[in-house]
CSV table of N, CA and C in Angstrom, one decimal:
chain,number,residue,atom,x,y,z
H,1,PRO,N,171.0,122.3,296.1
H,1,PRO,CA,169.9,122.2,297.0
H,1,PRO,C,168.5,122.3,296.3
H,2,ILE,N,167.6,121.6,296.8
H,2,ILE,CA,166.2,121.6,296.3
H,2,ILE,C,165.3,121.8,297.5
H,3,LEU,N,164.1,122.4,297.2
H,3,LEU,CA,163.1,122.5,298.2
H,3,LEU,C,161.9,121.7,297.6
H,4,TYR,N,161.4,120.8,298.4
H,4,TYR,CA,160.2,120.0,297.9
H,4,TYR,C,159.3,119.7,299.1
H,5,TYR,N,158.0,119.4,298.7
H,5,TYR,CA,157.1,119.1,299.7
H,5,TYR,C,156.6,117.6,299.4
H,6,ALA,N,156.7,116.8,300.4
H,6,ALA,CA,156.3,115.4,300.2
H,6,ALA,C,155.9,114.9,301.6
H,7,SER,N,154.9,114.0,301.5
H,7,SER,CA,154.5,113.3,302.8
H,7,SER,C,155.4,112.1,302.9
H,8,ASN,N,155.4,111.5,304.0
H,8,ASN,CA,156.2,110.3,304.2
H,8,ASN,C,155.3,109.3,304.9
H,9,PRO,N,155.0,108.1,304.4
H,9,PRO,CA,155.8,107.4,303.4
H,9,PRO,C,155.6,107.9,301.9
H,10,HIS,N,156.6,107.9,301.1
H,10,HIS,CA,156.6,108.3,299.7
H,10,HIS,C,157.8,107.8,299.1
H,11,TRP,N,157.8,107.4,297.8
H,11,TRP,CA,159.0,106.9,297.2
H,11,TRP,C,160.1,107.8,297.2
H,12,ILE,N,159.9,109.1,297.2
H,12,ILE,CA,161.0,110.1,297.2
H,12,ILE,C,161.9,109.9,298.4
H,13,SER,N,161.3,109.4,299.5
H,13,SER,CA,162.1,109.2,300.8
H,13,SER,C,163.0,108.0,300.7
H,14,ALA,N,162.8,107.2,299.6
H,14,ALA,CA,163.7,106.0,299.4
H,14,ALA,C,164.9,106.5,298.5
H,15,VAL,N,164.8,107.7,297.9
H,15,VAL,CA,165.8,108.2,297.0
H,15,VAL,C,166.6,109.3,297.8
H,16,LEU,N,165.8,110.3,298.4
H,16,LEU,CA,166.4,111.3,299.2
H,16,LEU,C,166.0,110.9,300.7
H,17,LYS,N,167.0,110.4,301.4
H,17,LYS,CA,166.7,109.8,302.7
H,17,LYS,C,166.6,110.9,303.8
H,18,PRO,N,165.5,110.9,304.5
H,18,PRO,CA,165.4,111.8,305.6
H,18,PRO,C,166.5,111.6,306.6
H,19,GLY,N,167.1,112.7,307.1
H,19,GLY,CA,168.1,112.7,308.0
H,19,GLY,C,169.5,112.5,307.4
H,20,GLU,N,169.6,112.1,306.2
H,20,GLU,CA,170.8,111.9,305.4
H,20,GLU,C,170.9,113.0,304.3
H,21,ASP,N,170.0,112.9,303.4
H,21,ASP,CA,170.0,113.8,302.2
H,21,ASP,C,169.0,114.9,302.4
H,22,VAL,N,168.2,114.9,303.4
H,22,VAL,CA,167.1,115.8,303.5
H,22,VAL,C,167.1,116.5,304.9
H,23,VAL,N,166.9,117.8,304.9
H,23,VAL,CA,166.7,118.5,306.2
H,23,VAL,C,165.2,118.9,306.2
H,24,SER,N,164.5,118.5,307.2
H,24,SER,CA,163.1,118.9,307.3
H,24,SER,C,162.9,120.3,307.8
H,25,LEU,N,162.0,121.0,307.3
H,25,LEU,CA,161.8,122.4,307.8
H,25,LEU,C,160.9,122.2,309.0
H,26,GLU,N,161.1,123.0,310.0
H,26,GLU,CA,160.3,123.0,311.2
H,26,GLU,C,159.6,124.3,311.4
H,27,VAL,N,158.6,124.3,312.3
H,27,VAL,CA,157.9,125.5,312.6
H,27,VAL,C,158.0,125.7,314.1
H,28,PRO,N,157.8,127.0,314.6
H,28,PRO,CA,158.0,127.2,316.1
H,28,PRO,C,156.7,126.7,316.8
H,29,PHE,N,155.6,126.6,316.2
H,29,PHE,CA,154.4,126.2,316.9
H,29,PHE,C,153.3,125.7,315.9
H,30,THR,N,152.3,125.0,316.4
H,30,THR,CA,151.3,124.5,315.5
H,30,THR,C,150.1,125.5,315.5
H,31,SER,N,149.7,125.8,314.3
H,31,SER,CA,148.6,126.7,314.1
H,31,SER,C,147.8,126.3,312.9
H,32,LEU,N,146.7,125.5,313.2
H,32,LEU,CA,145.9,125.0,312.1
H,32,LEU,C,144.4,125.5,312.2
H,33,PRO,N,143.7,125.4,311.1
H,33,PRO,CA,142.3,125.8,311.1
H,33,PRO,C,141.5,124.9,312.1
H,34,GLU,N,140.5,125.5,312.7
H,34,GLU,CA,139.6,124.7,313.6
H,34,GLU,C,139.0,123.5,312.9
H,35,SER,N,138.7,123.6,311.6
H,35,SER,CA,138.1,122.5,310.9
H,35,SER,C,138.9,121.3,310.9
H,36,ILE,N,140.2,121.4,311.1
H,36,ILE,CA,141.1,120.2,311.2
H,36,ILE,C,140.9,119.5,312.5
H,37,GLY,N,140.5,120.2,313.5
H,37,GLY,CA,140.3,119.6,314.8
H,37,GLY,C,141.3,120.2,315.8
H,38,ASN,N,141.2,119.8,317.0
H,38,ASN,CA,142.0,120.3,318.1
H,38,ASN,C,143.3,119.5,318.2
H,39,LEU,N,144.2,119.8,317.4
H,39,LEU,CA,145.5,119.1,317.4
H,39,LEU,C,146.5,119.8,318.2
H,40,SER,N,147.3,119.0,318.9
H,40,SER,CA,148.3,119.6,319.8
H,40,SER,C,149.7,119.5,319.1
H,41,GLU,N,150.7,120.1,319.7
H,41,GLU,CA,152.1,120.0,319.2
H,41,GLU,C,152.5,118.5,319.1
H,42,LYS,N,152.0,117.7,320.0
H,42,LYS,CA,152.3,116.2,320.0
H,42,LYS,C,151.8,115.6,318.7
H,43,ASP,N,150.6,116.0,318.2
H,43,ASP,CA,150.0,115.5,317.0
H,43,ASP,C,150.7,115.9,315.7
H,44,THR,N,151.5,117.0,315.8
H,44,THR,CA,152.2,117.6,314.7
H,44,THR,C,153.7,117.5,314.7
H,45,SER,N,154.2,116.7,315.6
H,45,SER,CA,155.6,116.5,315.8
H,45,SER,C,156.0,115.1,315.7
H,46,LEU,N,157.3,114.9,315.3
H,46,LEU,CA,157.8,113.5,315.1
H,46,LEU,C,159.3,113.6,315.4
H,47,ASP,N,159.7,112.7,316.2
H,47,ASP,CA,161.1,112.6,316.6
H,47,ASP,C,161.7,113.9,317.1
H,48,GLY,N,160.9,114.6,317.9
H,48,GLY,CA,161.3,115.9,318.4
H,48,GLY,C,161.3,117.1,317.5
H,49,LYS,N,160.8,116.9,316.3
H,49,LYS,CA,160.7,118.0,315.3
H,49,LYS,C,159.3,118.4,315.1
H,50,LYS,N,159.1,119.8,315.1
H,50,LYS,CA,157.8,120.4,315.0
H,50,LYS,C,157.5,120.7,313.5
H,51,PHE,N,156.6,119.9,312.9
H,51,PHE,CA,156.3,120.1,311.5
H,51,PHE,C,155.0,121.0,311.3
H,52,GLY,N,154.2,121.2,312.3
H,52,GLY,CA,153.0,122.1,312.2
H,52,GLY,C,151.8,121.5,311.4
H,53,PHE,N,151.9,120.3,311.0
H,53,PHE,CA,150.8,119.6,310.3
H,53,PHE,C,150.7,118.2,310.9
H,54,PRO,N,149.5,117.6,310.8
H,54,PRO,CA,149.3,116.3,311.4
H,54,PRO,C,150.2,115.2,310.8
H,55,ILE,N,150.8,114.4,311.6
H,55,ILE,CA,151.7,113.3,311.2
H,55,ILE,C,150.8,112.2,310.7
H,56,LEU,N,151.0,111.7,309.5
H,56,LEU,CA,150.2,110.7,308.9
H,56,LEU,C,150.6,109.3,309.5
H,57,GLN,N,149.6,108.5,309.7
H,57,GLN,CA,149.8,107.2,310.3
H,57,GLN,C,149.3,106.2,309.2
H,58,GLN,N,150.1,105.1,308.9
H,58,GLN,CA,149.6,104.1,308.1
H,58,GLN,C,149.0,103.0,309.0
H,59,ARG,N,147.8,102.6,308.7
H,59,ARG,CA,147.2,101.5,309.5
H,59,ARG,C,146.3,100.7,308.6
H,60,ILE,N,146.0,99.5,309.1
H,60,ILE,CA,145.1,98.6,308.4
H,60,ILE,C,143.6,98.9,308.9
H,61,VAL,N,142.7,99.0,307.9
H,61,VAL,CA,141.3,99.2,308.2
H,61,VAL,C,140.6,97.9,307.8
H,62,ALA,N,139.6,97.6,308.5
H,62,ALA,CA,138.8,96.4,308.2
H,62,ALA,C,137.3,96.6,308.7
H,63,ASN,N,136.4,95.8,308.1
H,63,ASN,CA,135.0,95.8,308.5
H,63,ASN,C,134.9,95.3,309.9
H,64,LYS,N,134.1,96.0,310.7
H,64,LYS,CA,133.9,95.6,312.2
H,64,LYS,C,133.3,94.2,312.3
H,65,LYS,N,132.4,93.9,311.5
H,65,LYS,CA,131.8,92.5,311.6
H,65,LYS,C,132.9,91.4,311.3
H,66,PHE,N,133.7,91.7,310.3
H,66,PHE,CA,134.8,90.8,310.0
H,66,PHE,C,135.7,90.6,311.2
H,67,LEU,N,136.1,91.8,311.8
H,67,LEU,CA,137.0,91.7,313.0
H,67,LEU,C,136.3,91.0,314.1
H,68,GLU,N,135.0,91.2,314.4
H,68,GLU,CA,134.4,90.5,315.4
H,68,GLU,C,134.4,89.0,315.2
H,69,SER,N,134.2,88.6,313.9
H,69,SER,CA,134.2,87.1,313.6
H,69,SER,C,135.6,86.5,313.4
H,70,ASN,N,136.6,87.4,313.4
H,70,ASN,CA,137.9,86.9,313.1
H,70,ASN,C,138.9,87.5,314.1
H,71,PRO,N,138.9,87.1,315.3
H,71,PRO,CA,139.8,87.7,316.3
H,71,PRO,C,141.3,87.5,316.0
H,72,VAL,N,141.6,86.4,315.4
H,72,VAL,CA,143.0,86.2,315.0
H,72,VAL,C,143.5,87.3,314.0
H,73,ALA,N,142.7,87.5,313.0
H,73,ALA,CA,143.0,88.5,312.0
H,73,ALA,C,143.0,89.9,312.7
H,74,LYS,N,142.1,90.2,313.5
H,74,LYS,CA,142.0,91.5,314.2
H,74,LYS,C,143.3,91.7,315.0
H,75,ARG,N,143.8,90.7,315.7
H,75,ARG,CA,145.0,90.8,316.5
H,75,ARG,C,146.2,91.0,315.6
H,76,TRP,N,146.2,90.2,314.5
H,76,TRP,CA,147.3,90.3,313.6
H,76,TRP,C,147.4,91.7,313.0
H,77,PHE,N,146.3,92.3,312.6
H,77,PHE,CA,146.2,93.7,312.1
H,77,PHE,C,146.8,94.7,313.2
H,78,GLU,N,146.5,94.4,314.4
H,78,GLU,CA,147.0,95.3,315.5
H,78,GLU,C,148.5,95.2,315.7
H,79,LEU,N,149.1,94.1,315.4
H,79,LEU,CA,150.5,93.8,315.6
H,79,LEU,C,151.4,94.3,314.4
H,80,VAL,N,150.9,94.2,313.2
H,80,VAL,CA,151.7,94.5,312.1
H,80,VAL,C,152.2,95.9,312.1
H,81,GLU,N,153.5,96.1,312.0
H,81,GLU,CA,154.2,97.4,311.8
H,81,GLU,C,155.3,97.2,310.8
H,82,ILE,N,155.0,97.8,309.6
H,82,ILE,CA,156.1,97.7,308.6
H,82,ILE,C,156.9,99.0,308.7
H,83,PRO,N,158.2,98.9,308.8
H,83,PRO,CA,159.0,100.1,309.0
H,83,PRO,C,158.8,101.1,307.8
H,84,ILE,N,158.9,102.3,308.1
H,84,ILE,CA,158.6,103.4,307.0
H,84,ILE,C,159.6,103.2,305.9
H,85,VAL,N,160.9,102.9,306.2
H,85,VAL,CA,161.9,102.7,305.1
H,85,VAL,C,161.5,101.6,304.2
H,86,ASP,N,160.9,100.6,304.7
H,86,ASP,CA,160.4,99.5,303.8
H,86,ASP,C,159.2,99.9,303.0
H,87,ILE,N,158.3,100.7,303.6
H,87,ILE,CA,157.2,101.2,302.8
H,87,ILE,C,157.7,102.1,301.7
H,88,ASN,N,158.6,103.0,302.0
H,88,ASN,CA,159.2,103.9,301.0
H,88,ASN,C,159.9,103.1,299.9
H,89,ALA,N,160.6,102.1,300.2
H,89,ALA,CA,161.3,101.2,299.2
H,89,ALA,C,160.3,100.5,298.3
H,90,GLU,N,159.2,100.0,298.9
H,90,GLU,CA,158.2,99.4,298.1
H,90,GLU,C,157.5,100.4,297.2
H,91,SER,N,157.3,101.6,297.7
H,91,SER,CA,156.7,102.6,296.8
H,91,SER,C,157.6,103.0,295.7
H,92,LEU,N,158.9,103.0,295.9
H,92,LEU,CA,159.9,103.3,294.8
H,92,LEU,C,159.8,102.2,293.8
H,93,ARG,N,159.8,100.9,294.2
H,93,ARG,CA,159.8,99.8,293.3
H,93,ARG,C,158.5,99.9,292.4
H,94,ILE,N,157.4,100.2,293.0
H,94,ILE,CA,156.2,100.4,292.2
H,94,ILE,C,156.3,101.5,291.2
H,95,LYS,N,156.9,102.7,291.7
H,95,LYS,CA,157.0,103.8,290.8
H,95,LYS,C,158.0,103.5,289.6
H,96,GLU,N,158.9,102.6,289.9
H,96,GLU,CA,159.9,102.2,288.8
H,96,GLU,C,159.4,101.1,287.9
H,97,GLY,N,158.1,100.7,288.1
H,97,GLY,CA,157.5,99.8,287.1
H,97,GLY,C,157.2,98.4,287.6
H,98,GLU,N,157.7,98.1,288.8
H,98,GLU,CA,157.3,96.8,289.4
H,98,GLU,C,156.0,96.9,290.1
H,99,ASP,N,154.9,97.0,289.2
H,99,ASP,CA,153.6,97.4,289.8
H,99,ASP,C,152.5,96.4,289.4
H,100,THR,N,152.8,95.2,288.9
H,100,THR,CA,151.8,94.3,288.6
H,100,THR,C,151.4,93.5,289.9
H,101,PRO,N,150.2,92.9,289.9
H,101,PRO,CA,149.9,92.1,291.1
H,101,PRO,C,150.9,91.1,291.4
H,102,GLU,N,151.5,90.5,290.4
H,102,GLU,CA,152.6,89.5,290.6
H,102,GLU,C,153.8,90.1,291.2
H,103,ASP,N,154.2,91.3,290.8
H,103,ASP,CA,155.3,92.1,291.4
H,103,ASP,C,155.0,92.3,292.9
H,104,ILE,N,153.8,92.8,293.2
H,104,ILE,CA,153.5,93.2,294.5
H,104,ILE,C,153.5,91.9,295.4
H,105,LEU,N,153.0,90.8,294.9
H,105,LEU,CA,153.0,89.6,295.7
H,105,LEU,C,154.5,89.2,296.0
H,106,ARG,N,155.3,89.2,294.9
H,106,ARG,CA,156.7,88.9,295.1
H,106,ARG,C,157.4,89.8,296.1
H,107,HIS,N,157.1,91.1,296.1
H,107,HIS,CA,157.7,92.0,297.0
H,107,HIS,C,157.3,91.6,298.5
H,108,ALA,N,156.0,91.3,298.6
H,108,ALA,CA,155.5,90.9,300.0
H,108,ALA,C,156.2,89.6,300.4
H,109,GLN,N,156.4,88.7,299.5
H,109,GLN,CA,157.1,87.4,299.9
H,109,GLN,C,158.5,87.7,300.3
H,110,GLU,N,159.2,88.6,299.5
H,110,GLU,CA,160.6,88.9,299.8
H,110,GLU,C,160.7,89.6,301.2
H,111,TRP,N,159.7,90.5,301.5
H,111,TRP,CA,159.7,91.2,302.8
H,111,TRP,C,159.6,90.2,303.9
H,112,ILE,N,158.6,89.3,303.7
H,112,ILE,CA,158.4,88.2,304.8
H,112,ILE,C,159.7,87.4,305.0
H,113,LYS,N,160.3,87.0,303.9
H,113,LYS,CA,161.6,86.2,304.0
H,113,LYS,C,162.6,87.0,304.7
H,114,ASN,N,162.8,88.3,304.4
H,114,ASN,CA,163.8,89.1,305.1
H,114,ASN,C,163.4,89.5,306.5
H,115,ASN,N,162.2,89.3,306.9
H,115,ASN,CA,161.7,89.7,308.2
H,115,ASN,C,161.0,88.5,308.9
H,116,GLN,N,161.4,87.3,308.6
H,116,GLN,CA,160.7,86.1,309.0
H,116,GLN,C,160.5,86.0,310.5
H,117,GLN,N,161.4,86.4,311.3
H,117,GLN,CA,161.3,86.3,312.7
H,117,GLN,C,160.2,87.1,313.3
H,118,ILE,N,160.1,88.4,312.9
H,118,ILE,CA,159.1,89.3,313.4
H,118,ILE,C,157.7,88.9,312.8
H,119,TYR,N,157.7,88.5,311.6
H,119,TYR,CA,156.5,88.0,310.9
H,119,TYR,C,155.9,86.8,311.6
H,120,ASP,N,156.8,85.9,311.9
H,120,ASP,CA,156.3,84.7,312.7
H,120,ASP,C,155.8,85.0,314.1
H,121,SER,N,156.5,86.0,314.7
H,121,SER,CA,156.0,86.4,316.1
H,121,SER,C,154.7,87.0,316.0
H,122,TRP,N,154.4,87.8,315.0
H,122,TRP,CA,153.0,88.4,314.8
H,122,TRP,C,152.0,87.3,314.7
H,123,LEU,N,152.3,86.3,313.8
H,123,LEU,CA,151.4,85.2,313.6
H,123,LEU,C,151.1,84.4,314.9
H,124,GLU,N,152.2,84.1,315.6
H,124,GLU,CA,152.1,83.3,316.8
H,124,GLU,C,151.3,84.0,317.9
H,125,THR,N,151.5,85.3,318.0
H,125,THR,CA,150.8,86.1,319.0
H,125,THR,C,149.3,86.2,318.6
H,126,ALA,N,149.1,86.5,317.3
H,126,ALA,CA,147.7,86.6,316.8
H,126,ALA,C,146.9,85.3,317.0
H,127,ARG,N,147.5,84.2,316.8
H,127,ARG,CA,146.8,82.9,316.9
H,127,ARG,C,146.3,82.6,318.3
H,128,GLU,N,146.8,83.4,319.3
H,128,GLU,CA,146.4,83.2,320.7
H,128,GLU,C,145.1,83.9,321.0
H,129,ALA,N,144.7,84.8,320.0
H,129,ALA,CA,143.4,85.6,320.2
H,129,ALA,C,142.2,84.6,320.3
H,130,LYS,N,141.3,85.0,321.1
H,130,LYS,CA,140.1,84.2,321.3
H,130,LYS,C,138.8,85.0,320.8
H,131,VAL,N,137.8,84.3,320.4
H,131,VAL,CA,136.5,84.9,320.1
H,131,VAL,C,135.9,85.4,321.4
H,132,GLU,N,135.5,86.7,321.3
H,132,GLU,CA,134.9,87.3,322.5
H,132,GLU,C,133.4,86.9,322.7
């Protein structure tokens, strides 16, 4: 057994798989400094487990003016959801040396090919967006 601290997504979760190889430690309640904000148990829990710290969310950020001028891109950004296991796998590939811009592009193209149906549905839905 080992004890380690890591956030997720992280490459280690592609090696030691949560729920299979890893048992997450839980806390009975959330107690954080006021400087972090008024966070509830909902903000610090995931899949029914109380972790006691804010759950990280991966999201796309973009310039407001860009989004206003590009409603299709804005809608696409809202739709995209890459599964955490895929993010962890990508992180591991980068850690193992597949880290050049060409590698990253190839990884993205492979992901699209393996997830073509959902990718195409995101594009189709996004293209329906109109300029406000």
